[in-house]
Short mmCIF file of C-alpha atoms in Angstrom, two decimals:
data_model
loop_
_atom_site.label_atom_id
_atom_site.label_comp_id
_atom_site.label_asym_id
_atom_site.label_seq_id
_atom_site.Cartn_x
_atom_site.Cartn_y
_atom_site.Cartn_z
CA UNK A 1 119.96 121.25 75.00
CA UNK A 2 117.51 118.86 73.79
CA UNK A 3 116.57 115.89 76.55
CA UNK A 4 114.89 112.68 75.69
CA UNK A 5 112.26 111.07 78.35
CA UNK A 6 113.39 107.47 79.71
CA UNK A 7 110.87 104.98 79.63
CA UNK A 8 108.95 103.18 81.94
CA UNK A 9 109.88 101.73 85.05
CA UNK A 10 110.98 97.97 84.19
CA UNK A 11 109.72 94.76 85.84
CA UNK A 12 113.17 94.58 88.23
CA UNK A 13 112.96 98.39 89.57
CA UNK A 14 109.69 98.18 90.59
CA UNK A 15 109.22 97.86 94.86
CA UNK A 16 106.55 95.84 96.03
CA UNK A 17 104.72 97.50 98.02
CA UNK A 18 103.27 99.93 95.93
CA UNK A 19 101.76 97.33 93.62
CA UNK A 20 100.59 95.42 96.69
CA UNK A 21 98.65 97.82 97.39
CA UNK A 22 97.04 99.10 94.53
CA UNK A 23 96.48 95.37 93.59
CA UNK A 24 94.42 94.99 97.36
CA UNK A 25 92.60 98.82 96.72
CA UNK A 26 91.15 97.30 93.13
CA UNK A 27 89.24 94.82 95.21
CA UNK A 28 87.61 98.15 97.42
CA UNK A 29 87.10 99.82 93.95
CA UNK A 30 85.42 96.85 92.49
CA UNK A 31 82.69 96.55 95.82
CA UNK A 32 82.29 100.50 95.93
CA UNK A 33 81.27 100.47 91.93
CA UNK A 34 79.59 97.30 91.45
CA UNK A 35 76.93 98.76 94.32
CA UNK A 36 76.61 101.95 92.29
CA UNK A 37 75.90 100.13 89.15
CA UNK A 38 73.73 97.70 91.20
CA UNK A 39 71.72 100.16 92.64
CA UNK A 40 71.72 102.82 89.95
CA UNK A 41 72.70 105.01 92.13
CA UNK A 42 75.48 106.55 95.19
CA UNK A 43 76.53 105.13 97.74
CA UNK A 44 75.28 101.86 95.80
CA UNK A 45 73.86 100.14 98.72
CA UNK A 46 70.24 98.46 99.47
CA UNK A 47 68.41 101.01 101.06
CA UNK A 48 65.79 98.46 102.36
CA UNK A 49 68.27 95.91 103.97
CA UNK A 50 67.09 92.79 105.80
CA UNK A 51 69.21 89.64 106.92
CA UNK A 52 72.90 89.29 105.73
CA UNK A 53 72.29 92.74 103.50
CA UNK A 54 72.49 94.23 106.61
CA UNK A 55 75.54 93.12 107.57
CA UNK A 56 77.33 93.73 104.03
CA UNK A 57 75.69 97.01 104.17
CA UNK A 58 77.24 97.82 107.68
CA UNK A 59 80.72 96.23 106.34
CA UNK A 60 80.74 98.36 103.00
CA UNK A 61 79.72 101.44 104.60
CA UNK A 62 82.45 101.27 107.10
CA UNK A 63 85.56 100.03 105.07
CA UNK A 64 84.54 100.70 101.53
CA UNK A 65 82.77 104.14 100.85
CA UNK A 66 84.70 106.81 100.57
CA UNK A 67 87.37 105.26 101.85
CA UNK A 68 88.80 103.78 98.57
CA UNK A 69 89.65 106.42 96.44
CA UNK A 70 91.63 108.44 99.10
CA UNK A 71 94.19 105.15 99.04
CA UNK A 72 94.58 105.38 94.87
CA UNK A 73 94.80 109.45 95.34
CA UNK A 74 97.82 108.83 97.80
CA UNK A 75 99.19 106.74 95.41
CA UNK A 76 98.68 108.68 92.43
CA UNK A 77 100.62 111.53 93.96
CA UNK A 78 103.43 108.82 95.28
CA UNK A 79 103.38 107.47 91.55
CA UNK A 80 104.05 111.43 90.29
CA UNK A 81 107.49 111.70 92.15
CA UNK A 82 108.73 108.37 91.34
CA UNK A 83 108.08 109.05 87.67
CA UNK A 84 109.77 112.56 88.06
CA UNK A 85 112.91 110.83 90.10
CA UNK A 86 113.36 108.71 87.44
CA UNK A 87 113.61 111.23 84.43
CA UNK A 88 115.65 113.38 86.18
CA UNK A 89 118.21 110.63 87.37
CA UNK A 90 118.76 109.73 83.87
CA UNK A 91 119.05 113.23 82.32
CA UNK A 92 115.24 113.33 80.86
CA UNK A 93 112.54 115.93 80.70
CA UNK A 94 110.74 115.21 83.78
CA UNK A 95 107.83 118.00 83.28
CA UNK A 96 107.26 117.33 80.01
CA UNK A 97 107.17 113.28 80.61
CA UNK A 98 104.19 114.15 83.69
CA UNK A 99 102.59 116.49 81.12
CA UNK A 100 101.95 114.14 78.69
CA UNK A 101 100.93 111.57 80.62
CA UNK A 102 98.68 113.27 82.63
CA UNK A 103 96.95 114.98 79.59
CA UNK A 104 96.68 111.95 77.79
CA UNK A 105 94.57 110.63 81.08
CA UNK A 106 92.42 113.23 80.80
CA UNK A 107 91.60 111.70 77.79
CA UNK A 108 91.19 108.26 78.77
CA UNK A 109 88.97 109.72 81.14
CA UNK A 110 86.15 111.21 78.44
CA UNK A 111 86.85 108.06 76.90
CA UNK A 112 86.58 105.70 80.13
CA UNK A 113 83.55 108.13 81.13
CA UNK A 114 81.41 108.24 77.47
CA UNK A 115 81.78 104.70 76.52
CA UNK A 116 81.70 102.85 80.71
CA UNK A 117 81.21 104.63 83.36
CA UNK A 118 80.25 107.82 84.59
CA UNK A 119 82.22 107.70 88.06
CA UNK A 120 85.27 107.71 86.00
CA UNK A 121 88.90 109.32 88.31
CA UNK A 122 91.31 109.14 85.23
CA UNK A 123 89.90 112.40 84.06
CA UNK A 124 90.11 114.14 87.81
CA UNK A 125 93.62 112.43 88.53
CA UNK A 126 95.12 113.29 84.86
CA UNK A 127 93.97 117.22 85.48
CA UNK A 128 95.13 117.33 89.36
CA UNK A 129 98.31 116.06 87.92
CA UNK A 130 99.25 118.71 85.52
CA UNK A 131 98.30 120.75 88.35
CA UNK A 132 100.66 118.55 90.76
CA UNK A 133 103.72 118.76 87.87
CA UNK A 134 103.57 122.77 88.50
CA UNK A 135 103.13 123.48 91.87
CA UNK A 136 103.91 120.36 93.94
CA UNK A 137 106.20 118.08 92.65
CA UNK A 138 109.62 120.12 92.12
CA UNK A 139 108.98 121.89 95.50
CA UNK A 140 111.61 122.05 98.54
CA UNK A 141 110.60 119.76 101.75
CA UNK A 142 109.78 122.55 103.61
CA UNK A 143 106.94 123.38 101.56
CA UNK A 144 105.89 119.54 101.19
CA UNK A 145 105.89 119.92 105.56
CA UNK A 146 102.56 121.93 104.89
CA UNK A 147 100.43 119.47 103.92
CA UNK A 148 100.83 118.17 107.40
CA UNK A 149 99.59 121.36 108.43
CA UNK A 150 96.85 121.11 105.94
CA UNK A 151 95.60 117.41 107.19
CA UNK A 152 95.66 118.58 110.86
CA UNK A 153 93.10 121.50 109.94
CA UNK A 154 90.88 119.03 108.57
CA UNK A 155 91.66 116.97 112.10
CA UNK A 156 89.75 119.73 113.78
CA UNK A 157 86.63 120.03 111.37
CA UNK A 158 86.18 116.31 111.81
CA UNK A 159 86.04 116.66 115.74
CA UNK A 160 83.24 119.37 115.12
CA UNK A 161 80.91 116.87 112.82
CA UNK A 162 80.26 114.80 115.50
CA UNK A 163 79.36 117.22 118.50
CA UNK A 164 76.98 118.84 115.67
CA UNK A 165 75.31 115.27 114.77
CA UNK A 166 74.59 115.23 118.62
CA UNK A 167 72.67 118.60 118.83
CA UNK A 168 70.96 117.28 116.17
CA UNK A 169 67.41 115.60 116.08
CA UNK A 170 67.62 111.63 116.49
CA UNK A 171 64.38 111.04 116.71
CA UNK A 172 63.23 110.11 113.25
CA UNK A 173 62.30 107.39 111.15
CA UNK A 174 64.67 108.54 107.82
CA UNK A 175 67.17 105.71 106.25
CA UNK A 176 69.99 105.35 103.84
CA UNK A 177 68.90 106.95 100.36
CA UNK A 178 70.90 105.92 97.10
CA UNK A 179 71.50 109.22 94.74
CA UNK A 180 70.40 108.39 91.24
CA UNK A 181 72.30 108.37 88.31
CA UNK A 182 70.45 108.44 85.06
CA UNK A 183 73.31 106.56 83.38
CA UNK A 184 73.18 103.62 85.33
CA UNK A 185 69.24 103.39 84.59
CA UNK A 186 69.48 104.02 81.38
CA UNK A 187 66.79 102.08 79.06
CA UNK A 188 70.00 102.02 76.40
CA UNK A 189 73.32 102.35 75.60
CA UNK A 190 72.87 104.51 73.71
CA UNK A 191 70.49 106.84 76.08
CA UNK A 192 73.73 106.10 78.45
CA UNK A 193 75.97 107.43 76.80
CA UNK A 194 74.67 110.80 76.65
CA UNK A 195 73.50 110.48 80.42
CA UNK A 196 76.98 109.92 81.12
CA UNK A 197 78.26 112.66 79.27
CA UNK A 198 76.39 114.70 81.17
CA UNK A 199 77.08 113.66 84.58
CA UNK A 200 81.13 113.29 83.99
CA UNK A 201 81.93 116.88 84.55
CA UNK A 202 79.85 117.48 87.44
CA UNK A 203 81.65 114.08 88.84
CA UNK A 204 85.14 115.19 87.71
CA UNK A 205 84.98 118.64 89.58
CA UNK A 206 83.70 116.76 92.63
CA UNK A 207 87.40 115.01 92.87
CA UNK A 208 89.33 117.82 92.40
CA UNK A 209 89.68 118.67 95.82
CA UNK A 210 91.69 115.51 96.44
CA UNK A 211 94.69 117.07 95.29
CA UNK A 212 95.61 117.55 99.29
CA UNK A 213 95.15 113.92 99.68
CA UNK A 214 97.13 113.50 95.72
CA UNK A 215 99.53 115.82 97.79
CA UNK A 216 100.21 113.82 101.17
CA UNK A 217 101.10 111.12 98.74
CA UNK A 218 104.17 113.26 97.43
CA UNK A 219 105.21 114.09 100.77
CA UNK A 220 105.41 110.23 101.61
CA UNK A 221 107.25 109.91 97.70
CA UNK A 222 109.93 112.25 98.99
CA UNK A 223 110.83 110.64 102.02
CA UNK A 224 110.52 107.13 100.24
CA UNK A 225 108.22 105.59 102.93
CA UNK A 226 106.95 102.43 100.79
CA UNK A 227 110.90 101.81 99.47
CA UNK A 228 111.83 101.49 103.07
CA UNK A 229 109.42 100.04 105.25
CA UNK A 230 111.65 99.25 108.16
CA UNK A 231 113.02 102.64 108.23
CA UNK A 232 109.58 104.38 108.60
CA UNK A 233 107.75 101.26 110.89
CA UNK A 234 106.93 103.42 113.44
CA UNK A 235 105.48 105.63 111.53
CA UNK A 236 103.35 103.35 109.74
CA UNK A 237 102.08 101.52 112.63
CA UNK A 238 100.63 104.53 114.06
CA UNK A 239 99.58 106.11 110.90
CA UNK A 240 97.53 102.68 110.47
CA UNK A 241 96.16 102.89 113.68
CA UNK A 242 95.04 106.36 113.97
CA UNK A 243 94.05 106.86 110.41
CA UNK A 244 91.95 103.30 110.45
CA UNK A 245 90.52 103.97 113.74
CA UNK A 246 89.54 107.41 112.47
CA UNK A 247 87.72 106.01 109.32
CA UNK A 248 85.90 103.11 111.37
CA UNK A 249 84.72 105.73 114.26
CA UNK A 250 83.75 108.72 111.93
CA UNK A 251 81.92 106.27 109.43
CA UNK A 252 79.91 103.64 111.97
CA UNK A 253 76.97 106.03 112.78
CA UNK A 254 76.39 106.22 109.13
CA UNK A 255 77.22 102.69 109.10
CA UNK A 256 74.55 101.68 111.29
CA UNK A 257 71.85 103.70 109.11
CA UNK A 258 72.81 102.43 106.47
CA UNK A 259 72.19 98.51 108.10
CA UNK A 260 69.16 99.35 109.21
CA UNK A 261 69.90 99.96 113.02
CA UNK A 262 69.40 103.80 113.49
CA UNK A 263 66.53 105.65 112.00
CA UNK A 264 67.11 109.53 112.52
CA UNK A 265 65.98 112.54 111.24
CA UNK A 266 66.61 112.91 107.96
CA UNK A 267 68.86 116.09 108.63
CA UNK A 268 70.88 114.10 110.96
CA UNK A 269 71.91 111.74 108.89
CA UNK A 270 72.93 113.85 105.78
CA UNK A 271 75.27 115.42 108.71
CA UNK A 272 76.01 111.82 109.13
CA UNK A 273 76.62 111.03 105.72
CA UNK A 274 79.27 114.17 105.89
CA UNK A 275 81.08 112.79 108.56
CA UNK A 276 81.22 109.33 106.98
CA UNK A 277 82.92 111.09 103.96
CA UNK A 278 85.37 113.08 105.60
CA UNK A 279 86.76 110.49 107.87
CA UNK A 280 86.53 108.36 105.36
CA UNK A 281 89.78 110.05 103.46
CA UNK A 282 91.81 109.31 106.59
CA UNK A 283 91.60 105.36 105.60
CA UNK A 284 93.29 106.18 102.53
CA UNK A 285 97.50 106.72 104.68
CA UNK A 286 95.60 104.01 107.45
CA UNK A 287 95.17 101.33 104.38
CA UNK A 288 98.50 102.10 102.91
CA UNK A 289 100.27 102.01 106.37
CA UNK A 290 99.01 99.09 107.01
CA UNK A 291 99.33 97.07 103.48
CA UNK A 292 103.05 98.90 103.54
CA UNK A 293 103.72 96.76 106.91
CA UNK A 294 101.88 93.42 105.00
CA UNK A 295 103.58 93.64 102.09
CA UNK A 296 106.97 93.67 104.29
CA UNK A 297 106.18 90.29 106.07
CA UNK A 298 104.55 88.91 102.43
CA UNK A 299 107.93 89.73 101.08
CA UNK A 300 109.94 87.59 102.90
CA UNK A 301 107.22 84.69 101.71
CA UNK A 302 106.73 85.71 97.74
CA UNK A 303 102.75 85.09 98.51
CA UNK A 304 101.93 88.77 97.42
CA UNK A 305 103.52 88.22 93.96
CA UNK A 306 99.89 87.46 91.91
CA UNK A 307 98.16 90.77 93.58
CA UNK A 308 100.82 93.11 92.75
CA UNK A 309 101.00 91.70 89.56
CA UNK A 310 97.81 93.29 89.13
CA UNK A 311 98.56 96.28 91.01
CA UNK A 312 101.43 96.67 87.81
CA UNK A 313 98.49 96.77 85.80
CA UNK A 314 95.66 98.94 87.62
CA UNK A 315 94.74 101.18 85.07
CA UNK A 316 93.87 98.05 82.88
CA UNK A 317 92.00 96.40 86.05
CA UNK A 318 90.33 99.43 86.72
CA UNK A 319 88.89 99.79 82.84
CA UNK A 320 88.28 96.07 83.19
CA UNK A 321 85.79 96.17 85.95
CA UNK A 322 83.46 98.83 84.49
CA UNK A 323 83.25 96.78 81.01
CA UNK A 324 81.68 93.93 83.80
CA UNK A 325 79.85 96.11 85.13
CA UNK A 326 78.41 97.09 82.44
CA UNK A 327 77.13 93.59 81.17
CA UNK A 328 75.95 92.38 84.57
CA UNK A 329 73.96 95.36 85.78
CA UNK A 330 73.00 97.55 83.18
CA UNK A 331 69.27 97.71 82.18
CA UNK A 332 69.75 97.05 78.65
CA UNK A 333 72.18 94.22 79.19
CA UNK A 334 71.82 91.58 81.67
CA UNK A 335 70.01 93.86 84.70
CA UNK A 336 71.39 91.84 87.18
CA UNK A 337 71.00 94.65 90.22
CA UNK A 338 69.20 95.23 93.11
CA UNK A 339 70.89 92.73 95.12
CA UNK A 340 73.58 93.15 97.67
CA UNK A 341 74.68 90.06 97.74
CA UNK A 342 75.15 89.64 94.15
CA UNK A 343 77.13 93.08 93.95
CA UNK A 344 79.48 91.69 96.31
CA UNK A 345 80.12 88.34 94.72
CA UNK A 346 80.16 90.11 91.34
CA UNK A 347 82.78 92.01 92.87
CA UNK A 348 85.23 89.39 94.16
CA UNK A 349 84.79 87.49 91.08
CA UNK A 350 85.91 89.91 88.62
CA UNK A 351 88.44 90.96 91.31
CA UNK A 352 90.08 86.99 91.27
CA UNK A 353 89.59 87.42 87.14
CA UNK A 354 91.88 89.95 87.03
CA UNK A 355 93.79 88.87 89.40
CA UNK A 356 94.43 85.63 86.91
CA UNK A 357 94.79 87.58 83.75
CA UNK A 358 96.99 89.64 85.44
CA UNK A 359 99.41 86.62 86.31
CA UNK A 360 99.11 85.34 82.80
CA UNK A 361 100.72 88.30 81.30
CA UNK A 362 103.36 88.37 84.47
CA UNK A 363 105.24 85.65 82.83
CA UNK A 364 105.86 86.44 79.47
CA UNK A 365 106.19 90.35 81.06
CA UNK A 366 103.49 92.15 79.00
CA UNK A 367 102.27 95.25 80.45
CA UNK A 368 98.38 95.66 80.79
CA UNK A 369 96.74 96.76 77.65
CA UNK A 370 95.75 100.19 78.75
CA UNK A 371 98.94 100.83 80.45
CA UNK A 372 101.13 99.77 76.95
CA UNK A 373 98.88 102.34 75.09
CA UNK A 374 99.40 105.03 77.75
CA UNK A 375 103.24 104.16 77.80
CA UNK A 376 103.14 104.46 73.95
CA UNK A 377 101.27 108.16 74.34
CA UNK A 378 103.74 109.32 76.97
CA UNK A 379 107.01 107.69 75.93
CA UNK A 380 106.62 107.11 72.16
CA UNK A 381 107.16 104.17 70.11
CA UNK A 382 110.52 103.12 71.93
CA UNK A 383 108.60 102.24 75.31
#
């Protein structure tokens, strides 16, 4: 029997919350990349701070790096089921919907990554979605359970980090140390491009291992956490809580090198640097827990309606911001880096100009324009 794929969700099925909070994470996205572009480098942050730099430094290190991505990862894997749910409600071809639509992000990936930016996720998120589509997604809720299982594992490795930083020698005079990235100091676009092209896959593989965070996002899909927010408060309050509190304990030692304050050994504070990352992944259920329990008071008020409106259009956002950050820092353009403080205000402004575009095409009910040409790809000409 042959089954056709419905199309996209619609304006009026869509629940708030979800596009609440990818509409807030774009703001974390934009700070974490404009520094990298800034900089020319990872984690994108002035590795000689003095006076307020210290302070954004400290404040980026601690609620921005590495702890953005695991939010859109959780979301991407929330975003799988509710796609899936959807086809097979009305009688479509679920797999073969998530197929296309993640292959066709692997696309705009190479595409995102050759011609913007090499720290491009489409690429990483379209290939652990095909992988998602045939192990994860049709699975009972037994299996789903194990993820759990999986997270608390991790629990245990962070606890070690720590007691190993202590051992360690803190008696140094090393600092925060941006990793380059040719294609950010590129002397031309062209040059860029093929600097990108070669960083990309390296970058790409590095993300694959989220598919355990992609994965705790379809265990909180199944049991429709974000739809009901009153049903699962509890939850969320302490999953905010403890996964926040994580992220701000495991990251402020890094934190605090990276402002300037603590000067260990240099081996200390790549251990530090390690523990910074992996807590960081536990802000990604501690932001959504606690944008989930925003969104329900902001719902009752309509004030969230212009950020979600951009969260309806992320992947367009997303592309957005590296074309900016293209023109303001690159070398060849208008080299605008170096500064902290201009990263930051770059940031929020392109943020609040998406925001606005993003409200302009709420009204008339246009979809972004990457998101109508990936609609078009998955859904065909009908969508």
């Amino acid at each position: 029997m042959t089954t056709t794929a419905l199309g996209p969700t619609r304006r009026g099925e869509r629940a708030l919350a979800p596009d609440l909070i990818r509409g807030v994470m774009l703001l974390f996205i934009a700070l974490a990349n404009a520094g990298n572009c800034a900089f020319a480098g990872q984690p994108g942050l002035d590795p000689d701070p003095h006076g307020p730099a210290r302070v954004l430094n400290l404040g980026l290190s601690l609620f921005v790096d590495s702890r953005a991505y695991p939010v859109f990862a959780i979301m991407f894997g929330y975003g799988l089921v509710q796609i899936a749910r959807r086809q097979e409600a009305a009688g479509g071809d679920a797999r073969r919907v998530l197929v296309r639509r993640n292959a066709w992000l692997v696309g705009f990936g190479l595409v995102h990554a050759t011609l913007l930016y090499f720290g491009d996720f489409l690429g990483a998120y379209g290939l652990i979605g095909l992988a998602a589509t045939f192990l994860l997604v049709r699975r009972s809720d037994r299996f789903h359970r194990a993820v759990l299982w999986v997270w608390g594992l991790q629990s245990i490795y962070l606890v070690v980090l720590p007691i190993l930083a202590v051992t360690h020698d803190w008696s140094g005079s090393a600092g925060l140390v941006n990793t380059p990235n040719p294609s950010l100091a590129a002397d031309s676009y062209r040059a860029s491009i093929g600097d990108r092209l070669a960083e990309w896959p390296g970058h790409t593989l590095s993300v694959l291992p989220a598919i355990v965070i992609v994965w705790l996002g379809v265990w909180a899909a199944r049991r429709g956490i974000l739809e009901d927010v009153d049903q699962h408060r509890t939850l969320l309050v302490r999953t905010a809580v403890v996964g926040l509190g994580i992220a701000v304990l495991g990251g402020l030692p890094y934190a605090l090198v990276a402002a300037g304050v603590l000067h260990p050994a240099a081996g200390t504070v790549d251990l530090l640097a390690l523990l910074h990352d992996v807590s960081g992944e536990y802000a990604g259920p501690g932001y959504i827990a606690a944008l989930a329990l925003l969104c329900a008071r902001l719902t009752r008020t309509g004030r969230a309606a212009a950020i979600a409106a951009l969260g309806q259009r992320s992947l367009s956002g997303y592309l957005l911001q590296s074309g900016c950050w293209l023109v303001l820092f690159a070398p060849f353009a208008l080299d605008l880096g170096g500064h902290t403080t201009f990263a930051v205000l770059a940031a929020v402004g392109v943020w609040l100009g998406s925001v606005a575009v993003a409200v302009a095409l709420q009204t008339p009910n246009h979809p972004g324009p990457a998101e109508q040409v990936l609609r078009r790809l998955t859904y065909g000409r009908s969508s």
